[in-house]
Amino acid sequence: MARALILVDVQKDFCPGGSLATERGDEVAGKIGAYQLSHGSEYDVVVATQDWHIDPGEHFSETPDFKNSWPIHCVADSDGAAMHDRINTDSIDEFFRKGHYTAAYSGFEGTAVSEELLMSPWLKNKGVTDVDIVGIATDHCVRATALDALKEGFNVSILTSMCSAVDFHAGDHALEELHEAGAILI
Ligand code: VGL
């Protein structure tokens, strides 16, 4: 048994001051940074996903509905796509980038930065069986990443105080859905 901590999209654009800010983004990034220092050594691996858009088609819109279309965010190599300053990037074993030419909500669509490998085989190669998930946004990328983690057969826990939603109600609803699908809410 090996455990992974998965940081989902804790990027500047999803935090206050960013182009698609979630209200609790800074608070959650601060908590995750502190958690990395206090609990990071309990994990066999720590990985992070990043939304990484080049030309994602209708995912970007000048008149976004904030459900299926969004303001321009997390453009590849831009400052907004960088990890939040409170995240300890040095202790992250691998980054998985997703969404170059399409919308990609699940971190499991992400490819490793240092080799051509999707996140699921990368984790399985490391013997990972259990994943703890934190990040942004609860109602979108955390939700999709956790559902895929369950489908891939991982034991999934969501550390809910370290997740930030676009919409609070939708975030709570997503957590209920994840619980029903088999995730443990902590
Ligand atoms: C996300 C909306 C649009 C996310 C990404 O990371 O949850 N949300 N793109």
PDB file of C-alpha atoms and ligand atoms in Angstrom:
ATOM      1  CA  MET A   1       0.000   0.000   0.000  1.00  0.00           C
ATOM      2  CA  ALA A   2       1.274   3.453  -0.902  1.00  0.00           C
ATOM      3  CA  ARG A   3      -0.389   6.812  -0.405  1.00  0.00           C
ATOM      4  CA  ALA A   4      -0.420   9.869  -2.614  1.00  0.00           C
ATOM      5  CA  LEU A   5      -1.458  13.425  -1.912  1.00  0.00           C
ATOM      6  CA  ILE A   6      -2.976  15.002  -5.036  1.00  0.00           C
ATOM      7  CA  LEU A   7      -3.087  18.806  -5.243  1.00  0.00           C
ATOM      8  CA  VAL A   8      -5.692  19.742  -7.835  1.00  0.00           C
ATOM      9  CA  ASP A   9      -5.187  23.016  -9.732  1.00  0.00           C
ATOM     10  CA  VAL A  10      -3.950  25.197  -6.857  1.00  0.00           C
ATOM     11  CA  GLN A  11      -3.057  27.846  -9.419  1.00  0.00           C
ATOM     12  CA  LYS A  12      -3.029  31.631  -9.152  1.00  0.00           C
ATOM     13  CA  ASP A  13      -5.898  32.153 -11.605  1.00  0.00           C
ATOM     14  CA  PHE A  14      -8.237  30.164  -9.325  1.00  0.00           C
ATOM     15  CA  CYS A  15      -7.372  32.355  -6.312  1.00  0.00           C
ATOM     16  CA  PRO A  16      -8.243  35.969  -5.405  1.00  0.00           C
ATOM     17  CA  GLY A  17      -6.641  38.322  -7.926  1.00  0.00           C
ATOM     18  CA  GLY A  18      -6.765  35.640 -10.634  1.00  0.00           C
ATOM     19  CA  SER A  19      -9.033  35.602 -13.688  1.00  0.00           C
ATOM     20  CA  LEU A  20     -11.290  32.809 -12.371  1.00  0.00           C
ATOM     21  CA  ALA A  21     -10.908  33.323  -8.649  1.00  0.00           C
ATOM     22  CA  THR A  22     -12.651  31.139  -6.086  1.00  0.00           C
ATOM     23  CA  GLU A  23     -13.418  32.999  -2.871  1.00  0.00           C
ATOM     24  CA  ARG A  24     -11.523  30.616  -0.559  1.00  0.00           C
ATOM     25  CA  GLY A  25      -8.596  30.079  -2.933  1.00  0.00           C
ATOM     26  CA  ASP A  26      -5.937  31.874  -0.845  1.00  0.00           C
ATOM     27  CA  GLU A  27      -7.171  30.347   2.405  1.00  0.00           C
ATOM     28  CA  VAL A  28      -7.114  26.855   0.946  1.00  0.00           C
ATOM     29  CA  ALA A  29      -3.679  27.354  -0.656  1.00  0.00           C
ATOM     30  CA  GLY A  30      -2.333  28.487   2.726  1.00  0.00           C
ATOM     31  CA  LYS A  31      -3.801  25.448   4.460  1.00  0.00           C
ATOM     32  CA  ILE A  32      -2.401  23.095   1.825  1.00  0.00           C
ATOM     33  CA  GLY A  33       1.051  24.695   2.109  1.00  0.00           C
ATOM     34  CA  ALA A  34       0.987  24.215   5.886  1.00  0.00           C
ATOM     35  CA  TYR A  35      -0.310  20.649   5.491  1.00  0.00           C
ATOM     36  CA  GLN A  36       2.560  19.820   3.115  1.00  0.00           C
ATOM     37  CA  LEU A  37       5.011  20.856   5.849  1.00  0.00           C
ATOM     38  CA  SER A  38       3.226  19.077   8.707  1.00  0.00           C
ATOM     39  CA  HIS A  39       2.024  15.924   6.914  1.00  0.00           C
ATOM     40  CA  GLY A  40       3.924  15.701   3.620  1.00  0.00           C
ATOM     41  CA  SER A  41       6.304  13.055   4.958  1.00  0.00           C
ATOM     42  CA  GLU A  42       3.346  10.710   5.588  1.00  0.00           C
ATOM     43  CA  TYR A  43       2.844  10.383   1.835  1.00  0.00           C
ATOM     44  CA  ASP A  44       4.855   8.186  -0.500  1.00  0.00           C
ATOM     45  CA  VAL A  45       4.344  10.703  -3.288  1.00  0.00           C
ATOM     46  CA  VAL A  46       2.920  14.201  -3.631  1.00  0.00           C
ATOM     47  CA  VAL A  47       1.667  15.236  -7.064  1.00  0.00           C
ATOM     48  CA  ALA A  48      -0.036  18.312  -8.488  1.00  0.00           C
ATOM     49  CA  THR A  49      -2.319  18.861 -11.453  1.00  0.00           C
ATOM     50  CA  GLN A  50      -2.376  22.075 -13.471  1.00  0.00           C
ATOM     51  CA  ASP A  51      -4.932  23.426 -15.903  1.00  0.00           C
ATOM     52  CA  TRP A  52      -2.691  24.293 -18.859  1.00  0.00           C
ATOM     53  CA  HIS A  53      -4.568  25.847 -21.753  1.00  0.00           C
ATOM     54  CA  ILE A  54      -3.215  26.743 -25.181  1.00  0.00           C
ATOM     55  CA  ASP A  55      -6.395  26.858 -27.282  1.00  0.00           C
ATOM     56  CA  PRO A  56      -9.195  25.008 -25.466  1.00  0.00           C
ATOM     57  CA  GLY A  57     -11.957  26.075 -27.879  1.00  0.00           C
ATOM     58  CA  GLU A  58     -15.331  26.788 -26.290  1.00  0.00           C
ATOM     59  CA  HIS A  59     -13.935  26.269 -22.781  1.00  0.00           C
ATOM     60  CA  PHE A  60     -12.959  29.973 -23.047  1.00  0.00           C
ATOM     61  CA  SER A  61     -15.645  32.557 -23.727  1.00  0.00           C
ATOM     62  CA  GLU A  62     -16.069  36.336 -23.677  1.00  0.00           C
ATOM     63  CA  THR A  63     -19.568  35.657 -22.307  1.00  0.00           C
ATOM     64  CA  PRO A  64     -18.913  32.717 -19.971  1.00  0.00           C
ATOM     65  CA  ASP A  65     -21.760  30.869 -18.237  1.00  0.00           C
ATOM     66  CA  PHE A  66     -19.418  29.721 -15.421  1.00  0.00           C
ATOM     67  CA  LYS A  67     -20.639  26.141 -15.906  1.00  0.00           C
ATOM     68  CA  ASN A  68     -19.316  25.046 -19.273  1.00  0.00           C
ATOM     69  CA  SER A  69     -17.544  28.166 -20.457  1.00  0.00           C
ATOM     70  CA  TRP A  70     -15.141  30.367 -18.557  1.00  0.00           C
ATOM     71  CA  PRO A  71     -13.100  33.542 -18.741  1.00  0.00           C
ATOM     72  CA  ILE A  72      -9.593  33.006 -20.094  1.00  0.00           C
ATOM     73  CA  HIS A  73      -7.592  31.284 -17.346  1.00  0.00           C
ATOM     74  CA  CYS A  74      -4.458  29.186 -16.794  1.00  0.00           C
ATOM     75  CA  VAL A  75      -2.895  29.917 -20.154  1.00  0.00           C
ATOM     76  CA  ALA A  76       0.161  27.676 -20.580  1.00  0.00           C
ATOM     77  CA  ASP A  77       3.319  29.271 -19.129  1.00  0.00           C
ATOM     78  CA  SER A  78       1.470  32.378 -17.888  1.00  0.00           C
ATOM     79  CA  ASP A  79       1.745  33.672 -14.327  1.00  0.00           C
ATOM     80  CA  GLY A  80      -1.916  32.737 -13.741  1.00  0.00           C
ATOM     81  CA  ALA A  81      -1.129  29.099 -14.505  1.00  0.00           C
ATOM     82  CA  ALA A  82       1.650  29.023 -11.895  1.00  0.00           C
ATOM     83  CA  MET A  83       1.080  27.362  -8.560  1.00  0.00           C
ATOM     84  CA  HIS A  84      -0.054  29.614  -5.691  1.00  0.00           C
ATOM     85  CA  ASP A  85       2.890  31.096  -3.778  1.00  0.00           C
ATOM     86  CA  ARG A  86       1.968  29.249  -0.581  1.00  0.00           C
ATOM     87  CA  ILE A  87       2.418  25.835  -2.203  1.00  0.00           C
ATOM     88  CA  ASN A  88       5.741  24.114  -1.546  1.00  0.00           C
ATOM     89  CA  THR A  89       6.530  23.208  -5.114  1.00  0.00           C
ATOM     90  CA  ASP A  90       9.960  21.744  -4.235  1.00  0.00           C
ATOM     91  CA  SER A  91       8.326  18.821  -2.452  1.00  0.00           C
ATOM     92  CA  ILE A  92       6.032  17.946  -5.365  1.00  0.00           C
ATOM     93  CA  ASP A  93       7.231  14.765  -7.086  1.00  0.00           C
ATOM     94  CA  GLU A  94       5.452  15.328 -10.396  1.00  0.00           C
ATOM     95  CA  PHE A  95       3.162  17.828 -12.134  1.00  0.00           C
ATOM     96  CA  PHE A  96       0.412  16.671 -14.489  1.00  0.00           C
ATOM     97  CA  ARG A  97      -0.791  19.236 -17.036  1.00  0.00           C
ATOM     98  CA  LYS A  98      -4.112  19.019 -18.832  1.00  0.00           C
ATOM     99  CA  GLY A  99      -6.425  20.903 -21.162  1.00  0.00           C
ATOM    100  CA  HIS A 100      -3.999  22.093 -23.831  1.00  0.00           C
ATOM    101  CA  TYR A 101      -6.621  22.031 -26.627  1.00  0.00           C
ATOM    102  CA  THR A 102      -9.860  21.025 -24.863  1.00  0.00           C
ATOM    103  CA  ALA A 103     -11.598  21.448 -21.533  1.00  0.00           C
ATOM    104  CA  ALA A 104     -10.098  18.949 -19.064  1.00  0.00           C
ATOM    105  CA  TYR A 105     -11.574  18.924 -15.588  1.00  0.00           C
ATOM    106  CA  SER A 106     -10.038  15.687 -14.346  1.00  0.00           C
ATOM    107  CA  GLY A 107      -6.415  15.559 -13.290  1.00  0.00           C
ATOM    108  CA  PHE A 108      -6.410  12.014 -14.709  1.00  0.00           C
ATOM    109  CA  GLU A 109      -6.418  13.605 -18.174  1.00  0.00           C
ATOM    110  CA  GLY A 110      -3.096  15.190 -17.265  1.00  0.00           C
ATOM    111  CA  THR A 111       0.270  14.105 -18.612  1.00  0.00           C
ATOM    112  CA  ALA A 112       3.445  14.161 -16.502  1.00  0.00           C
ATOM    113  CA  VAL A 113       5.772  17.070 -17.183  1.00  0.00           C
ATOM    114  CA  SER A 114       8.937  14.956 -17.140  1.00  0.00           C
ATOM    115  CA  GLU A 115       7.704  11.917 -19.115  1.00  0.00           C
ATOM    116  CA  GLU A 116       4.862  10.970 -21.470  1.00  0.00           C
ATOM    117  CA  LEU A 117       2.674   9.281 -18.897  1.00  0.00           C
ATOM    118  CA  LEU A 118      -0.874   9.875 -17.680  1.00  0.00           C
ATOM    119  CA  MET A 119      -1.460  10.268 -13.947  1.00  0.00           C
ATOM    120  CA  SER A 120      -3.106   6.881 -13.302  1.00  0.00           C
ATOM    121  CA  PRO A 121      -0.262   4.682 -14.670  1.00  0.00           C
ATOM    122  CA  TRP A 122       2.282   7.028 -13.059  1.00  0.00           C
ATOM    123  CA  LEU A 123       0.658   6.532  -9.624  1.00  0.00           C
ATOM    124  CA  LYS A 124       0.204   2.790 -10.165  1.00  0.00           C
ATOM    125  CA  ASN A 125       3.863   2.430 -11.169  1.00  0.00           C
ATOM    126  CA  LYS A 126       4.700   3.870  -7.754  1.00  0.00           C
ATOM    127  CA  GLY A 127       2.429   1.305  -6.076  1.00  0.00           C
ATOM    128  CA  VAL A 128      -0.128   3.917  -5.024  1.00  0.00           C
ATOM    129  CA  THR A 129      -3.412   2.450  -3.783  1.00  0.00           C
ATOM    130  CA  ASP A 130      -4.771   5.338  -1.710  1.00  0.00           C
ATOM    131  CA  VAL A 131      -5.120   8.988  -2.679  1.00  0.00           C
ATOM    132  CA  ASP A 132      -5.941  12.055  -0.601  1.00  0.00           C
ATOM    133  CA  ILE A 133      -7.297  14.877  -2.737  1.00  0.00           C
ATOM    134  CA  VAL A 134      -7.227  18.640  -2.040  1.00  0.00           C
ATOM    135  CA  GLY A 135      -7.534  21.711  -4.241  1.00  0.00           C
ATOM    136  CA  ILE A 136      -9.660  23.792  -6.558  1.00  0.00           C
ATOM    137  CA  ALA A 137     -12.438  23.758  -7.622  1.00  0.00           C
ATOM    138  CA  THR A 138     -14.495  21.401  -5.467  1.00  0.00           C
ATOM    139  CA  ASP A 139     -17.423  21.543  -7.901  1.00  0.00           C
ATOM    140  CA  HIS A 140     -15.333  21.030 -11.055  1.00  0.00           C
ATOM    141  CA  CYS A 141     -11.773  19.721 -11.137  1.00  0.00           C
ATOM    142  CA  VAL A 142     -11.698  18.207  -7.625  1.00  0.00           C
ATOM    143  CA  ARG A 143     -15.007  16.491  -8.368  1.00  0.00           C
ATOM    144  CA  ALA A 144     -13.888  15.130 -11.750  1.00  0.00           C
ATOM    145  CA  THR A 145     -10.468  14.060 -10.434  1.00  0.00           C
ATOM    146  CA  ALA A 146     -11.997  12.223  -7.474  1.00  0.00           C
ATOM    147  CA  LEU A 147     -14.606  10.446  -9.644  1.00  0.00           C
ATOM    148  CA  ASP A 148     -11.853   9.265 -12.001  1.00  0.00           C
ATOM    149  CA  ALA A 149      -9.700   8.165  -9.043  1.00  0.00           C
ATOM    150  CA  LEU A 150     -12.587   5.969  -7.855  1.00  0.00           C
ATOM    151  CA  LYS A 151     -13.085   4.593 -11.386  1.00  0.00           C
ATOM    152  CA  GLU A 152      -9.363   3.776 -11.528  1.00  0.00           C
ATOM    153  CA  GLY A 153      -9.753   1.726  -8.346  1.00  0.00           C
ATOM    154  CA  PHE A 154      -7.962   3.971  -5.851  1.00  0.00           C
ATOM    155  CA  ASN A 155      -9.211   4.364  -2.279  1.00  0.00           C
ATOM    156  CA  VAL A 156     -10.149   8.041  -2.248  1.00  0.00           C
ATOM    157  CA  SER A 157     -10.320  10.550   0.595  1.00  0.00           C
ATOM    158  CA  ILE A 158     -11.192  14.207   0.139  1.00  0.00           C
ATOM    159  CA  LEU A 159      -9.706  16.620   2.685  1.00  0.00           C
ATOM    160  CA  THR A 160     -12.688  18.960   2.537  1.00  0.00           C
ATOM    161  CA  SER A 161     -11.279  21.908   4.498  1.00  0.00           C
ATOM    162  CA  MET A 162      -8.568  22.165   1.843  1.00  0.00           C
ATOM    163  CA  CYS A 163     -10.969  22.378  -1.112  1.00  0.00           C
ATOM    164  CA  SER A 164     -12.350  25.603  -2.597  1.00  0.00           C
ATOM    165  CA  ALA A 165     -15.511  25.812  -4.743  1.00  0.00           C
ATOM    166  CA  VAL A 166     -16.572  28.155  -7.529  1.00  0.00           C
ATOM    167  CA  ASP A 167     -20.102  27.960  -6.099  1.00  0.00           C
ATOM    168  CA  PHE A 168     -20.605  26.957  -2.450  1.00  0.00           C
ATOM    169  CA  HIS A 169     -23.859  25.044  -3.066  1.00  0.00           C
ATOM    170  CA  ALA A 170     -22.435  23.196  -6.026  1.00  0.00           C
ATOM    171  CA  GLY A 171     -19.341  22.419  -3.948  1.00  0.00           C
ATOM    172  CA  ASP A 172     -21.413  20.882  -1.150  1.00  0.00           C
ATOM    173  CA  HIS A 173     -23.438  18.955  -3.709  1.00  0.00           C
ATOM    174  CA  ALA A 174     -20.247  17.625  -5.325  1.00  0.00           C
ATOM    175  CA  LEU A 175     -18.976  16.415  -1.937  1.00  0.00           C
ATOM    176  CA  GLU A 176     -22.268  14.546  -1.311  1.00  0.00           C
ATOM    177  CA  GLU A 177     -22.007  12.987  -4.760  1.00  0.00           C
ATOM    178  CA  LEU A 178     -18.395  11.921  -4.097  1.00  0.00           C
ATOM    179  CA  HIS A 179     -19.371  10.413  -0.757  1.00  0.00           C
ATOM    180  CA  GLU A 180     -22.142   8.413  -2.449  1.00  0.00           C
ATOM    181  CA  ALA A 181     -19.674   7.283  -5.122  1.00  0.00           C
ATOM    182  CA  GLY A 182     -17.383   5.849  -2.432  1.00  0.00           C
ATOM    183  CA  ALA A 183     -15.016   8.636  -1.399  1.00  0.00           C
ATOM    184  CA  ILE A 184     -14.290   9.243   2.278  1.00  0.00           C
ATOM    185  CA  LEU A 185     -14.847  12.855   3.333  1.00  0.00           C
ATOM    186  CA  ILE A 186     -12.423  14.083   5.975  1.00  0.00           C
TER     187      ILE A 186
HETATM  188  C1  VGL B   1     -11.674  24.549 -13.235  1.00  0.00           C
HETATM  189  C2  VGL B   1     -13.375  25.773 -14.101  1.00  0.00           C
HETATM  190  C3  VGL B   1     -12.745  25.867 -15.310  1.00  0.00           C
HETATM  191  C4  VGL B   1     -11.104  23.825 -12.063  1.00  0.00           C
HETATM  192  C5  VGL B   1     -11.025  24.607 -14.431  1.00  0.00           C
HETATM  193  O1  VGL B   1      -9.863  23.730 -11.949  1.00  0.00           O
HETATM  194  O2  VGL B   1     -11.908  23.343 -11.245  1.00  0.00           O
HETATM  195  N1  VGL B   1     -12.846  25.125 -13.078  1.00  0.00           N
HETATM  196  N2  VGL B   1     -11.573  25.261 -15.454  1.00  0.00           N
END
